[in-house]
PDB file of C-alpha atoms in Angstrom:
ATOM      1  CA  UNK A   1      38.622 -28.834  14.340  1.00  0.00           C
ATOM      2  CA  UNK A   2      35.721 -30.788  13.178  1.00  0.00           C
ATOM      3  CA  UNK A   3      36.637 -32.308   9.728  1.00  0.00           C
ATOM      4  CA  UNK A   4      34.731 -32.185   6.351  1.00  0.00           C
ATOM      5  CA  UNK A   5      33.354 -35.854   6.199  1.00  0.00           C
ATOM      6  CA  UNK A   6      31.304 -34.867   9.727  1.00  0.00           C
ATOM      7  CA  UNK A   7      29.722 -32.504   8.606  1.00  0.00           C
ATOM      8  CA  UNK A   8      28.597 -34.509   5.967  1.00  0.00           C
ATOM      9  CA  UNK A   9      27.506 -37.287   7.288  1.00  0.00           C
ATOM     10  CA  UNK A  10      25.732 -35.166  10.243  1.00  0.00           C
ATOM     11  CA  UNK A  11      24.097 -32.931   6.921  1.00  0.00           C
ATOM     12  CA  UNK A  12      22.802 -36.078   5.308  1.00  0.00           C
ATOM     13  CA  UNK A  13      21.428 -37.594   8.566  1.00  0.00           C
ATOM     14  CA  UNK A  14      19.611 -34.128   9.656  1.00  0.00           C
ATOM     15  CA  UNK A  15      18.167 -34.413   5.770  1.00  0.00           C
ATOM     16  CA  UNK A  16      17.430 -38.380   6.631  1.00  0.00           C
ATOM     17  CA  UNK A  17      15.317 -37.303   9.882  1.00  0.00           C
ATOM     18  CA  UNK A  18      13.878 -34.305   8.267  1.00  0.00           C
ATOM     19  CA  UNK A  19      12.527 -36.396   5.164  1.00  0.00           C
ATOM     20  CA  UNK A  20      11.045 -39.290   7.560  1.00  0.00           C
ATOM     21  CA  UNK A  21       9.010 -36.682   9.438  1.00  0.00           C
ATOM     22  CA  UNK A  22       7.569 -34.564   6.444  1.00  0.00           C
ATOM     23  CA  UNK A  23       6.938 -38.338   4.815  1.00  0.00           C
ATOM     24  CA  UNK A  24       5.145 -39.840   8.128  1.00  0.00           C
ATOM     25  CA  UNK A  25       3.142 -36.318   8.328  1.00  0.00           C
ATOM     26  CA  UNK A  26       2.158 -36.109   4.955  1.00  0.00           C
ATOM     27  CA  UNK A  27       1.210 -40.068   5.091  1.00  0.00           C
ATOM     28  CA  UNK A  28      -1.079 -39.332   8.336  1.00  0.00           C
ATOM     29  CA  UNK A  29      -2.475 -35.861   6.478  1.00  0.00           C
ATOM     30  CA  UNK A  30      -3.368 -37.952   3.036  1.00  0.00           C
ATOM     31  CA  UNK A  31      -4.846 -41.118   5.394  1.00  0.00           C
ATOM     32  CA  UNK A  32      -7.043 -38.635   6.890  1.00  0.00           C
ATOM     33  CA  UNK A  33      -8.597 -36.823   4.094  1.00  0.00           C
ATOM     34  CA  UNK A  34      -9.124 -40.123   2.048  1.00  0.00           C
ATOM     35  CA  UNK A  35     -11.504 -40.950   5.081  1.00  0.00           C
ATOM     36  CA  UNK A  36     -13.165 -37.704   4.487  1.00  0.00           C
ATOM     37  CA  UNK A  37     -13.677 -38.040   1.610  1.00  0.00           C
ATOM     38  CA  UNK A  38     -15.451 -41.256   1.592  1.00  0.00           C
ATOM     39  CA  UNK A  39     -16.879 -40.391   5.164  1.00  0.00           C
ATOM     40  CA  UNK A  40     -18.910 -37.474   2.851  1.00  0.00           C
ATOM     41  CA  UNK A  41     -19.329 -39.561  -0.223  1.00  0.00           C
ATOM     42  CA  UNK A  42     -22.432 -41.692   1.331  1.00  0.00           C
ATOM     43  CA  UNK A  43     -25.104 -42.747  -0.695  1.00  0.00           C
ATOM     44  CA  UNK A  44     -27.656 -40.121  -0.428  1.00  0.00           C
ATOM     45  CA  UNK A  45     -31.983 -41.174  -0.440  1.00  0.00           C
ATOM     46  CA  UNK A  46     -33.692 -41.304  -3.705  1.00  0.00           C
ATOM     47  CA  UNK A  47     -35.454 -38.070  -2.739  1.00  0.00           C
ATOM     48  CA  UNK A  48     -32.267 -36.111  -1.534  1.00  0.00           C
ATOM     49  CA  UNK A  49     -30.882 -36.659  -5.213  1.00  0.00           C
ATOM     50  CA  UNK A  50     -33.766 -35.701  -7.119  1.00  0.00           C
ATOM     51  CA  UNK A  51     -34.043 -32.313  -4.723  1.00  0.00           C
ATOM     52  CA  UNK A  52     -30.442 -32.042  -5.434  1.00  0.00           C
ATOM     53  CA  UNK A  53     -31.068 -31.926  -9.309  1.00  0.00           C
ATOM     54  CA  UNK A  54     -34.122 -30.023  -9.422  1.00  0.00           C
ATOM     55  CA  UNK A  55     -34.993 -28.703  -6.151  1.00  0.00           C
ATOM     56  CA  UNK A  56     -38.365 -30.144  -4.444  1.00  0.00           C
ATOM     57  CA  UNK A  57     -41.323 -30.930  -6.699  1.00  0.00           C
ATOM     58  CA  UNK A  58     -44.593 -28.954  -7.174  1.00  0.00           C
ATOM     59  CA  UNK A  59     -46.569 -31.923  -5.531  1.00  0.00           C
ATOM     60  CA  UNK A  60     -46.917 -35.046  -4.778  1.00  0.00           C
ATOM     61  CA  UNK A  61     -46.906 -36.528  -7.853  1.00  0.00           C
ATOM     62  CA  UNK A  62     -43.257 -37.779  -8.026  1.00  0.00           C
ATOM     63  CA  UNK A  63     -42.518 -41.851  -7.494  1.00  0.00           C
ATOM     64  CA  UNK A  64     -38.688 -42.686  -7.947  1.00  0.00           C
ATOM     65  CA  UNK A  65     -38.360 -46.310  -9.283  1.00  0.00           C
ATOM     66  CA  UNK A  66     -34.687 -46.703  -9.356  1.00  0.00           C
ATOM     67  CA  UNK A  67     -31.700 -45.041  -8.482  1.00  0.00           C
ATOM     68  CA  UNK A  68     -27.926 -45.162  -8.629  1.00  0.00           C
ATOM     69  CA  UNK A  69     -26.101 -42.684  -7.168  1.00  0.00           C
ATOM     70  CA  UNK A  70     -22.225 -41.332  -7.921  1.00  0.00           C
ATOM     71  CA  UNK A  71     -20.909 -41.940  -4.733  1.00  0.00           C
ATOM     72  CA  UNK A  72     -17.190 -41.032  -5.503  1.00  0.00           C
ATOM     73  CA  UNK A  73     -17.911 -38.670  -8.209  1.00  0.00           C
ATOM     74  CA  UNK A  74     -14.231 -39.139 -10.232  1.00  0.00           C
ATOM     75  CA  UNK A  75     -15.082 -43.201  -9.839  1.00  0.00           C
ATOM     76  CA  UNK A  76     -18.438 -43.240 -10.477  1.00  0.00           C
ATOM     77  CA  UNK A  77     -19.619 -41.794 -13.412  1.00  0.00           C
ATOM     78  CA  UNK A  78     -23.178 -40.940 -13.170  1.00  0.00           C
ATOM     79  CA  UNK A  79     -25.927 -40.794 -11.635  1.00  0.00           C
ATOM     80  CA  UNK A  80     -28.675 -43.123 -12.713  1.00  0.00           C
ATOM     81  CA  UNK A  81     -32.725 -42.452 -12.429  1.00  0.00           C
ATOM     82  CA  UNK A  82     -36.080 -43.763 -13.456  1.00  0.00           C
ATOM     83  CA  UNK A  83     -38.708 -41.464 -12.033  1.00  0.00           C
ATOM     84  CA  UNK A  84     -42.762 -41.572 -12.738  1.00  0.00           C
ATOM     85  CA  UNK A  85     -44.457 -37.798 -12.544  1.00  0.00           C
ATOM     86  CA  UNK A  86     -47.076 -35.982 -13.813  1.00  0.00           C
ATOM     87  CA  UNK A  87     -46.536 -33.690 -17.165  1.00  0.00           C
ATOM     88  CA  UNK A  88     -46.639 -30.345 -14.833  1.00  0.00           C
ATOM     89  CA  UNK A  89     -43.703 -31.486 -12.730  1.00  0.00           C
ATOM     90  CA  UNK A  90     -41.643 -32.420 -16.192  1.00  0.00           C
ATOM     91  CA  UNK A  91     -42.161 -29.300 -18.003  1.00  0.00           C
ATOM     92  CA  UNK A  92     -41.205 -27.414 -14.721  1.00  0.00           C
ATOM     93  CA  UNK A  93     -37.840 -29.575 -14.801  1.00  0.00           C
ATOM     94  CA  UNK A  94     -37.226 -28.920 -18.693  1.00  0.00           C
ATOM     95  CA  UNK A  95     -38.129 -24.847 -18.034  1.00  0.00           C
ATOM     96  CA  UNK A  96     -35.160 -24.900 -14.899  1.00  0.00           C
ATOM     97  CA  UNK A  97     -32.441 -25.000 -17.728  1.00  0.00           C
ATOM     98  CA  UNK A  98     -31.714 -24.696 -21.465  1.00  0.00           C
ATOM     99  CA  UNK A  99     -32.099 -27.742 -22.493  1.00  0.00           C
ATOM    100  CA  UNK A 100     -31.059 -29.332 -26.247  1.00  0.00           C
ATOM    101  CA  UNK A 101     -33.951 -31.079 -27.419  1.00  0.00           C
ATOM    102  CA  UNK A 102     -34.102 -33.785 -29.826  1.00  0.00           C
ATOM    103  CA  UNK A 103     -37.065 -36.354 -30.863  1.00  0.00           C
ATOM    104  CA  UNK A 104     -36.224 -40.276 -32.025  1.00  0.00           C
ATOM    105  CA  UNK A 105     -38.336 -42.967 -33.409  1.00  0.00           C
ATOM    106  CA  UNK A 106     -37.744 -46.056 -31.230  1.00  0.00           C
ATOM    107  CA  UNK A 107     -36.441 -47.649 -33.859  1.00  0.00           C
ATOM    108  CA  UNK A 108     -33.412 -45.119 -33.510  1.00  0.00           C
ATOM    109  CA  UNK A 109     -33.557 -44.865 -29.659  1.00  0.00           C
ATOM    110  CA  UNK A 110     -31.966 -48.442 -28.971  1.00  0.00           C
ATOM    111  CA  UNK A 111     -28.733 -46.416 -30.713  1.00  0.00           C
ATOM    112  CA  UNK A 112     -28.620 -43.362 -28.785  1.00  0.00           C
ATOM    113  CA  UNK A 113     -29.485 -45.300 -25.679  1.00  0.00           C
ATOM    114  CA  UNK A 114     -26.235 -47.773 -25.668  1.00  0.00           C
ATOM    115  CA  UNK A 115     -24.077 -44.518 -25.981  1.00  0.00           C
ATOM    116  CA  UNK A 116     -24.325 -44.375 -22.412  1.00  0.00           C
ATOM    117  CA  UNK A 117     -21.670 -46.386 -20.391  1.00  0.00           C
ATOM    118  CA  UNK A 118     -22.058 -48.517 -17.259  1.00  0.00           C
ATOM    119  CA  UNK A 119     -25.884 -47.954 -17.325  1.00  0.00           C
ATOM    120  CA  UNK A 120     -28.244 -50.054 -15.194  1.00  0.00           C
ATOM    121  CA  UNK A 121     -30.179 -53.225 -16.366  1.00  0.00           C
ATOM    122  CA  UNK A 122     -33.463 -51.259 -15.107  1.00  0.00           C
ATOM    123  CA  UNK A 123     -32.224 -47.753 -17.277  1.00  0.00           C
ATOM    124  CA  UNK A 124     -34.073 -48.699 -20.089  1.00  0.00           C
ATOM    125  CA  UNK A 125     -35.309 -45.547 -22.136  1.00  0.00           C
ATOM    126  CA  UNK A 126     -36.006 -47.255 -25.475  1.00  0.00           C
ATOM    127  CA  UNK A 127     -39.444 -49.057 -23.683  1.00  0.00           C
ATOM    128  CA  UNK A 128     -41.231 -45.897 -23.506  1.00  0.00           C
ATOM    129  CA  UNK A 129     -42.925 -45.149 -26.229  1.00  0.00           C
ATOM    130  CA  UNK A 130     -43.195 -45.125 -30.452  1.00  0.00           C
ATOM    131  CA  UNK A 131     -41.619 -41.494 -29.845  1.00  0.00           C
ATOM    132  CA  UNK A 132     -39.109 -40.937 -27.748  1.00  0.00           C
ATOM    133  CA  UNK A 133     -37.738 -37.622 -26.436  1.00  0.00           C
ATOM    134  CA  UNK A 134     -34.189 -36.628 -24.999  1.00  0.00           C
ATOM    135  CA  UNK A 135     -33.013 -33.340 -23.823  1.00  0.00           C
ATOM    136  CA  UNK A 136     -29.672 -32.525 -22.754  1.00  0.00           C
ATOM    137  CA  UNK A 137     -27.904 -29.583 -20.699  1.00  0.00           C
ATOM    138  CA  UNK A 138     -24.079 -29.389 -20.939  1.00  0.00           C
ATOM    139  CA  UNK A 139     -21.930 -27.134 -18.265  1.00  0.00           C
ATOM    140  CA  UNK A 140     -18.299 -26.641 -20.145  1.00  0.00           C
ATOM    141  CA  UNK A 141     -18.313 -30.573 -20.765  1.00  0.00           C
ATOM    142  CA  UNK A 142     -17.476 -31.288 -17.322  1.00  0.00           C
ATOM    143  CA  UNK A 143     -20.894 -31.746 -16.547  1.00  0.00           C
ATOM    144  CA  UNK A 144     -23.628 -33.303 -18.916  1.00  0.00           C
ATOM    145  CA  UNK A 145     -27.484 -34.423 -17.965  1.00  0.00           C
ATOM    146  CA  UNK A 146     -29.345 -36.402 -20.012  1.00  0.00           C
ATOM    147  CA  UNK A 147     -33.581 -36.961 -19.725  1.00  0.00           C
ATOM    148  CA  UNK A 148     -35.401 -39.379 -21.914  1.00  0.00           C
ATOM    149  CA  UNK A 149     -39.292 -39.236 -22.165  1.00  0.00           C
ATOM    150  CA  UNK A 150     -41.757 -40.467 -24.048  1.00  0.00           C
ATOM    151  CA  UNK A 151     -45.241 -38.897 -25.300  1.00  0.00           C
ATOM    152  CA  UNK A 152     -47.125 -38.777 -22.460  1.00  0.00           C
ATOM    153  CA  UNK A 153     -44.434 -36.775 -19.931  1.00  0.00           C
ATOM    154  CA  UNK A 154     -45.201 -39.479 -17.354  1.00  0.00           C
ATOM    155  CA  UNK A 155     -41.433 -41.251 -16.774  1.00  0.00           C
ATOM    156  CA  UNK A 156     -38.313 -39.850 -17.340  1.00  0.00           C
ATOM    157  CA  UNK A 157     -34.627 -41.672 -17.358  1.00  0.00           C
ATOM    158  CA  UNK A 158     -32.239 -39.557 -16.100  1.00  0.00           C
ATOM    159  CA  UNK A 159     -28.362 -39.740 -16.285  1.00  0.00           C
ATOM    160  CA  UNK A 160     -26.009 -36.801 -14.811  1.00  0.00           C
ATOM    161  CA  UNK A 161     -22.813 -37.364 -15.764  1.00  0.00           C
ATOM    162  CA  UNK A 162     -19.871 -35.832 -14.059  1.00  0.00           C
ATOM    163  CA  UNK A 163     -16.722 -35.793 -16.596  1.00  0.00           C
TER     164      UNK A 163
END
């Protein structure tokens, strides 16, 4: 007759082994999609982000200054532009979506401008001119971009923001 502390101590060391495989597999499993993740999470071109956000432009009339992208999008918050273009290729932006928009003085502008976290030295929207215009598209929160201009259309700062 096999007695009762046997089968106990063979139960607990069939759970031991059991626990070490499912922990060693699932270790292996989460080691591999981290590298995934950041395998996919590469720093894409200046021009593959703005095609991202607003498909290709009309012509040739678009010159990205500066760029940050959000490489790991729950790490990095946003993604950071300062773009030259012509007034065609901004109003066709602005008519893709329903934008809020709202006019400041750039007296105010310095204010609304600092609201913005972890922002780039070079993101400067409060340079660009005595009247300074920001429109903003929200998708349930979780999603908010943000485009500065001033009165001639000619540069936009850009941030998306990914909540």
């Amino acid at each position: 007759m096999i007695s009762t502390k046997r089968i106990l101590i063979g139960a607990v060391l069939a759970i031991v082994a059991i626990t070490t495989v499912l922990l060693f597999t699932g270790s292996r499993n989460m080691a591999a999609n981290f590298s995934r993740i950041i395998k996919n999470s590469s720093p894409k071109t200046p021009e593959q982000i703005y095609t991202i956000l607003f498909e290709k432009p009309l012509d040739s009339c678009v010159i990205i200054n500066n760029t940050k992208d959000q490489v790991v999008p729950i790490l990095d918050c946003c993604i950071w532009m300062e773009i030259e273009l012509c007034p065609a290729e901004l109003k066709r932006i602005i008519q893709r979506k329903k934008y809020e928009v709202s006019a400041y003085n750039h007296q105010d502008s310095l204010n609304i401008t600092n609201t913005f976290p972890d922002r780039p030295s070079w993101w400067t929207p409060e340079i660009l001119s005595d009247s300074i215009f920001k429109v903003r598209y929200s998708v349930n929160s979780q999603k908010v971009q943000t485009l500065f201009f001033g009165s001639d259309s000619s540069r936009i700062f850009l941030c998306d923001m990914a909540l």
